[in-house]
Amino acid sequence: MPLGEFELIQRYFAQVAEASSDASVVLGVGDDCAILTPPASRQLVVSIDTLVEGTHFLPDTPADLLASRLLGAALSDLAAMGAQPAWLTLALSLPTANAEWLKRFSERLAELCLEFKIALVGGDTTRGPLTLTAQVHGFVPEGAALVRSGAQVDDLICVSGTLGDSRAGLEAQLKGVEQPGFAPYLSERFFAPSPRIALGLSLREFAHSCIDISDGLLSDLAHILKASGGLGARLQLEALPLSGAILKSYGQDQARQWALTGGEDFELCFTIPAEKLANLAHLPVPIAVIGKVTQAPDICLFDRGIPCEISGSGYDHFLKQSPVE
Amino acid sequence: MPLGEFELIQRYFAQVAEASSDASVVLGVGDDCAILTPPASRQLVVSIDTLVEGTHFLPDTPADLLASRLLGAALSDLAAMGAQPAWLTLALSLPTANAEWLKRFSERLAELCLEFKIALVGGDTTRGPLTLTAQVHGFVPEGAALVRSGAQVDDLICVSGTLGDSRAGLEAQLKGVEQPGFAPYLSERFFAPSPRIALGLSLREFAHSCIDISDGLLSDLAHILKASGGLGARLQLEALPLSGAILKSYGQDQARQWALTGGEDFELCFTIPAEKLANLAHLPVPIAVIGKVTQAPDICLFDRGIPCEISGSGYDHFLKQSPVE
């Protein structure tokens, strides 16, 4: 028997909402709007993100992986602002009300809400081609948000974690796995990104600018440089942080290519004055210094001091076909 | 030449964002998140709504009508809470980056943002089946929001405007127009609902409960009665406010049926103590008293005092096929 929309929401999402709720949620799921109490003297930061079947993921992707992919990408935007997560709303278009799908999705969602201390406060479910939209809401002290526009000449350019893994994970899905031993790790990096919330909070005090790597390092770094008044950068390719998995499965050339242009790593790229770098030494997440901000407005690549070029650029939905299709 | 995603956002939505922005928008479109300053001592109310081609509207619906339909429905949720609109985010999945479509959509969007004093502060555009999601954000003084759960026995049940027109407007699209003279009005009610923001603000002081009519009067009234502890209602069918257009095009029986079950009128249904009703007399929007809240937990229908029944109930996406398909 088909489930009614209301029963469906009640059964699968009311529990998530209740489990993740806190005192700031005056009224959650179940009225025309949620009623929320913003903390005093804080700025609200919000971001909305959509995943579409066929554009961002393959048909029949398990629902729990979609939950972690959706929330990971959305929370990564809060991380890039140095924001503390607070509230989540979801808009789900589903071809059918499939109980098994909803169970897997909502259970993983609940785990992530608790892990990242974000409360599900509202949503909309509609019938349609599989499309998942999440809006995340977070808070920063007044004037403390990390933005793209603060980079300065001679800032060090840093990235967290390793780059290119997400693109490699996608490749493994599309074309099969060359090195079976490593695929699970790379696939996990694609489906379950690690939003760098704690790092973002720490960077508020030290970094001049920050962005999360969603379009690809070169493309996202270009956003910082453009927003900061038309600056440039020198990047050392040998400093790009690459995982053992990507190197072993795809080799250094391909790994570097994907590290620069692959996108959807959801690591942070930030610029910081050299003298502040030591303040990040205590953080559990690895930080790599990959270059320096320059006055000259181009991004120049060097391999052990020798200038080089690389083909391809960041990922742009409307410019070219998505690799998923 | 296909447009790039960034250029597309820049060209069509940056202008809307700029035109609609106010001092509360510290940073709008163009970073990982928007940065917003909530007003002091206010509660934030949020709602997210999705329209899907084939489920909520027919293919080839003009983009300006989709803008007014999307924003009208979303703002109506703020109206139902008695909230003052503040900020808007959009997630658009588009099959192609069609410049003419984007122009029409964004121009109508800009008009509506200015009319309802809501600022476009962020969004996401992706490639996919046409799916439009809007999240609206508004504010109420602490504890002042209208909710569903406050109805009391003997409250009068009131609705704004006229009911059933939106469903009639959909019918005219699906099956052709019987009375050509009236179809534009009914279609306009479907595509360009009038969110009752000013009424919602006025009701905060007087109404016990409120909801916007999105699923159909019977279904939405049932939400109020259930949320208010399992109350019931007596409704006078002869008091249902019906437009001349719907009566002339479809006759009284069909008009009443759609007024009770049609949905998507985006009028407000609220309950109010009889002695407070006079306070609403000065409002420009027509208010009809259609019944009374009862202790007995059923909704009983009367036609000039004689009990009667009506078939059909509110609209529920997953329970039955949408009339659009």
mmCIF file of N, CA and C in Angstrom, chain A residues 231-292:
data_model
loop_
_atom_site.group_PDB
_atom_site.id
_atom_site.type_symbol
_atom_site.label_atom_id
_atom_site.label_comp_id
_atom_site.label_asym_id
_atom_site.label_seq_id
_atom_site.Cartn_x
_atom_site.Cartn_y
_atom_site.Cartn_z
ATOM 1 N N LEU A 231 44.297 38.950 -7.250
ATOM 2 C CA LEU A 231 45.654 38.478 -6.951
ATOM 3 C C LEU A 231 45.951 37.209 -7.742
ATOM 4 N N GLY A 232 47.165 36.679 -7.584
ATOM 5 C CA GLY A 232 47.567 35.450 -8.246
ATOM 6 C C GLY A 232 48.188 34.487 -7.251
ATOM 7 N N ALA A 233 48.763 33.389 -7.785
ATOM 8 C CA ALA A 233 49.347 32.391 -6.892
ATOM 9 C C ALA A 233 50.459 31.623 -7.586
ATOM 10 N N ARG A 234 51.415 31.168 -6.797
ATOM 11 C CA ARG A 234 52.401 30.176 -7.245
ATOM 12 C C ARG A 234 52.095 28.899 -6.482
ATOM 13 N N LEU A 235 51.902 27.818 -7.218
ATOM 14 C CA LEU A 235 51.622 26.534 -6.564
ATOM 15 C C LEU A 235 52.748 25.552 -6.846
ATOM 16 N N GLN A 236 53.174 24.816 -5.799
ATOM 17 C CA GLN A 236 54.165 23.747 -5.954
ATOM 18 C C GLN A 236 53.438 22.415 -6.085
ATOM 19 N N LEU A 237 53.508 21.839 -7.293
ATOM 20 C CA LEU A 237 52.769 20.581 -7.500
ATOM 21 C C LEU A 237 53.261 19.468 -6.585
ATOM 22 N N GLU A 238 54.561 19.472 -6.280
ATOM 23 C CA GLU A 238 55.090 18.387 -5.442
ATOM 24 C C GLU A 238 54.558 18.470 -4.008
ATOM 25 N N ALA A 239 53.957 19.614 -3.682
ATOM 26 C CA ALA A 239 53.408 19.772 -2.331
ATOM 27 C C ALA A 239 51.937 19.377 -2.231
ATOM 28 N N LEU A 240 51.321 19.071 -3.361
ATOM 29 C CA LEU A 240 49.899 18.674 -3.314
ATOM 30 C C LEU A 240 49.751 17.421 -2.459
ATOM 31 N N PRO A 241 48.861 17.430 -1.483
ATOM 32 C CA PRO A 241 48.698 16.239 -0.630
ATOM 33 C C PRO A 241 47.871 15.177 -1.356
ATOM 34 N N LEU A 242 48.512 14.029 -1.619
ATOM 35 C CA LEU A 242 47.863 12.939 -2.359
ATOM 36 C C LEU A 242 47.827 11.693 -1.479
ATOM 37 N N SER A 243 46.723 10.994 -1.509
ATOM 38 C CA SER A 243 46.599 9.790 -0.676
ATOM 39 C C SER A 243 47.388 8.642 -1.298
ATOM 40 N N GLY A 244 47.827 7.704 -0.461
ATOM 41 C CA GLY A 244 48.462 6.486 -0.968
ATOM 42 C C GLY A 244 47.534 5.754 -1.926
ATOM 43 N N ALA A 245 46.246 5.790 -1.635
ATOM 44 C CA ALA A 245 45.262 5.067 -2.449
ATOM 45 C C ALA A 245 45.215 5.604 -3.869
ATOM 46 N N ILE A 246 45.184 6.915 -4.010
ATOM 47 C CA ILE A 246 45.074 7.482 -5.361
ATOM 48 C C ILE A 246 46.373 7.272 -6.133
ATOM 49 N N LEU A 247 47.518 7.394 -5.442
ATOM 50 C CA LEU A 247 48.806 7.210 -6.116
ATOM 51 C C LEU A 247 48.950 5.776 -6.612
ATOM 52 N N LYS A 248 48.574 4.835 -5.770
ATOM 53 C CA LYS A 248 48.742 3.431 -6.133
ATOM 54 C C LYS A 248 47.767 3.015 -7.238
ATOM 55 N N SER A 249 46.539 3.581 -7.189
ATOM 56 C CA SER A 249 45.514 3.173 -8.159
ATOM 57 C C SER A 249 45.662 3.874 -9.492
ATOM 58 N N TYR A 250 46.079 5.142 -9.457
ATOM 59 C CA TYR A 250 46.032 5.918 -10.705
ATOM 60 C C TYR A 250 47.352 6.594 -11.087
ATOM 61 N N GLY A 251 48.369 6.516 -10.252
ATOM 62 C CA GLY A 251 49.671 7.094 -10.578
ATOM 63 C C GLY A 251 49.735 8.588 -10.331
ATOM 64 N N GLN A 252 50.951 9.127 -10.303
ATOM 65 C CA GLN A 252 51.141 10.517 -9.873
ATOM 66 C C GLN A 252 50.551 11.540 -10.837
ATOM 67 N N ASP A 253 50.710 11.318 -12.136
ATOM 68 C CA ASP A 253 50.222 12.324 -13.090
ATOM 69 C C ASP A 253 48.708 12.497 -12.998
ATOM 70 N N GLN A 254 48.014 11.354 -13.029
ATOM 71 C CA GLN A 254 46.555 11.413 -12.937
ATOM 72 C C GLN A 254 46.120 11.957 -11.582
ATOM 73 N N ALA A 255 46.803 11.569 -10.543
ATOM 74 C CA ALA A 255 46.454 12.018 -9.190
ATOM 75 C C ALA A 255 46.586 13.545 -9.090
ATOM 76 N N ARG A 256 47.679 14.090 -9.639
ATOM 77 C CA ARG A 256 47.870 15.547 -9.598
ATOM 78 C C ARG A 256 46.779 16.262 -10.397
ATOM 79 N N GLN A 257 46.475 15.691 -11.567
ATOM 80 C CA GLN A 257 45.425 16.277 -12.411
ATOM 81 C C GLN A 257 44.119 16.387 -11.617
ATOM 82 N N TRP A 258 43.746 15.293 -10.977
ATOM 83 C CA TRP A 258 42.489 15.294 -10.221
ATOM 84 C C TRP A 258 42.585 16.155 -8.965
ATOM 85 N N ALA A 259 43.764 16.211 -8.382
ATOM 86 C CA ALA A 259 43.933 17.064 -7.194
ATOM 87 C C ALA A 259 43.705 18.531 -7.557
ATOM 88 N N LEU A 260 44.118 18.899 -8.766
ATOM 89 C CA LEU A 260 43.993 20.302 -9.186
ATOM 90 C C LEU A 260 42.601 20.630 -9.715
ATOM 91 N N THR A 261 41.958 19.656 -10.350
ATOM 92 C CA THR A 261 40.731 19.973 -11.093
ATOM 93 C C THR A 261 39.538 19.096 -10.752
ATOM 94 N N GLY A 262 39.735 18.081 -9.911
ATOM 95 C CA GLY A 262 38.697 17.049 -9.743
ATOM 96 C C GLY A 262 37.430 17.540 -9.076
ATOM 97 N N GLY A 263 37.559 18.342 -8.066
ATOM 98 C CA GLY A 263 36.383 18.867 -7.393
ATOM 99 C C GLY A 263 35.766 17.912 -6.393
ATOM 100 N N GLU A 264 34.883 18.473 -5.563
ATOM 101 C CA GLU A 264 34.071 17.717 -4.615
ATOM 102 C C GLU A 264 34.890 16.980 -3.566
ATOM 103 N N ASP A 265 36.114 17.465 -3.307
ATOM 104 C CA ASP A 265 36.883 16.897 -2.200
ATOM 105 C C ASP A 265 36.346 17.390 -0.857
ATOM 106 N N PHE A 266 35.729 18.564 -0.868
ATOM 107 C CA PHE A 266 35.206 19.182 0.351
ATOM 108 C C PHE A 266 36.256 19.311 1.449
ATOM 109 N N GLU A 267 37.486 19.520 1.006
ATOM 110 C CA GLU A 267 38.535 19.976 1.919
ATOM 111 C C GLU A 267 38.529 21.498 1.913
ATOM 112 N N LEU A 268 39.219 22.110 2.871
ATOM 113 C CA LEU A 268 39.305 23.569 2.887
ATOM 114 C C LEU A 268 40.589 24.029 2.204
ATOM 115 N N CYS A 269 40.472 25.081 1.412
ATOM 116 C CA CYS A 269 41.628 25.794 0.874
ATOM 117 C C CYS A 269 41.600 27.167 1.522
ATOM 118 N N PHE A 270 42.717 27.557 2.159
ATOM 119 C CA PHE A 270 42.725 28.845 2.856
ATOM 120 C C PHE A 270 44.075 29.517 2.706
ATOM 121 N N THR A 271 44.095 30.811 2.928
ATOM 122 C CA THR A 271 45.360 31.546 2.901
ATOM 123 C C THR A 271 45.606 32.135 4.289
ATOM 124 N N ILE A 272 46.864 32.154 4.672
ATOM 125 C CA ILE A 272 47.224 32.490 6.055
ATOM 126 C C ILE A 272 48.609 33.123 6.054
ATOM 127 N N PRO A 273 48.860 34.135 6.873
ATOM 128 C CA PRO A 273 50.217 34.688 6.954
ATOM 129 C C PRO A 273 51.165 33.624 7.508
ATOM 130 N N ALA A 274 52.373 33.584 6.991
ATOM 131 C CA ALA A 274 53.329 32.531 7.371
ATOM 132 C C ALA A 274 53.514 32.439 8.891
ATOM 133 N N GLU A 275 53.520 33.599 9.556
ATOM 134 C CA GLU A 275 53.806 33.589 10.997
ATOM 135 C C GLU A 275 52.661 32.991 11.830
ATOM 136 N N LYS A 276 51.483 32.811 11.196
ATOM 137 C CA LYS A 276 50.350 32.234 11.935
ATOM 138 C C LYS A 276 50.262 30.715 11.781
ATOM 139 N N LEU A 277 51.056 30.168 10.875
ATOM 140 C CA LEU A 277 50.918 28.749 10.534
ATOM 141 C C LEU A 277 51.114 27.838 11.742
ATOM 142 N N ALA A 278 52.038 28.211 12.607
ATOM 143 C CA ALA A 278 52.364 27.367 13.766
ATOM 144 C C ALA A 278 51.142 27.158 14.657
ATOM 145 N N ASN A 279 50.196 28.105 14.611
ATOM 146 C CA ASN A 279 49.000 27.976 15.448
ATOM 147 C C ASN A 279 48.115 26.792 15.050
ATOM 148 N N LEU A 280 48.351 26.260 13.860
ATOM 149 C CA LEU A 280 47.518 25.159 13.390
ATOM 150 C C LEU A 280 48.159 23.797 13.646
ATOM 151 N N ALA A 281 49.355 23.810 14.226
ATOM 152 C CA ALA A 281 50.125 22.567 14.377
ATOM 153 C C ALA A 281 49.399 21.545 15.252
ATOM 154 N N HIS A 282 48.596 22.022 16.195
ATOM 155 C CA HIS A 282 47.957 21.089 17.130
ATOM 156 C C HIS A 282 46.727 20.401 16.549
ATOM 157 N N LEU A 283 46.272 20.814 15.362
ATOM 158 C CA LEU A 283 45.011 20.284 14.826
ATOM 159 C C LEU A 283 45.169 18.843 14.358
ATOM 160 N N PRO A 284 44.142 18.028 14.543
ATOM 161 C CA PRO A 284 44.249 16.622 14.137
ATOM 162 C C PRO A 284 44.220 16.426 12.621
ATOM 163 N N VAL A 285 43.686 17.402 11.869
ATOM 164 C CA VAL A 285 43.599 17.224 10.418
ATOM 165 C C VAL A 285 44.894 17.699 9.757
ATOM 166 N N PRO A 286 45.454 16.890 8.812
ATOM 167 C CA PRO A 286 46.698 17.311 8.160
ATOM 168 C C PRO A 286 46.486 18.558 7.294
ATOM 169 N N ILE A 287 47.448 19.468 7.372
ATOM 170 C CA ILE A 287 47.424 20.702 6.584
ATOM 171 C C ILE A 287 48.662 20.709 5.698
ATOM 172 N N ALA A 288 48.495 20.961 4.412
ATOM 173 C CA ALA A 288 49.648 21.072 3.509
ATOM 174 C C ALA A 288 49.767 22.499 2.998
ATOM 175 N N VAL A 289 50.986 23.031 3.017
ATOM 176 C CA VAL A 289 51.254 24.336 2.396
ATOM 177 C C VAL A 289 51.611 24.064 0.943
ATOM 178 N N ILE A 290 50.809 24.582 0.027
ATOM 179 C CA ILE A 290 51.005 24.218 -1.387
ATOM 180 C C ILE A 290 51.433 25.407 -2.252
ATOM 181 N N GLY A 291 51.559 26.577 -1.672
ATOM 182 C CA GLY A 291 51.976 27.712 -2.491
ATOM 183 C C GLY A 291 51.830 29.024 -1.755
ATOM 184 N N LYS A 292 51.864 30.093 -2.547
ATOM 185 C CA LYS A 292 51.905 31.430 -1.976
ATOM 186 C C LYS A 292 51.078 32.375 -2.852
#
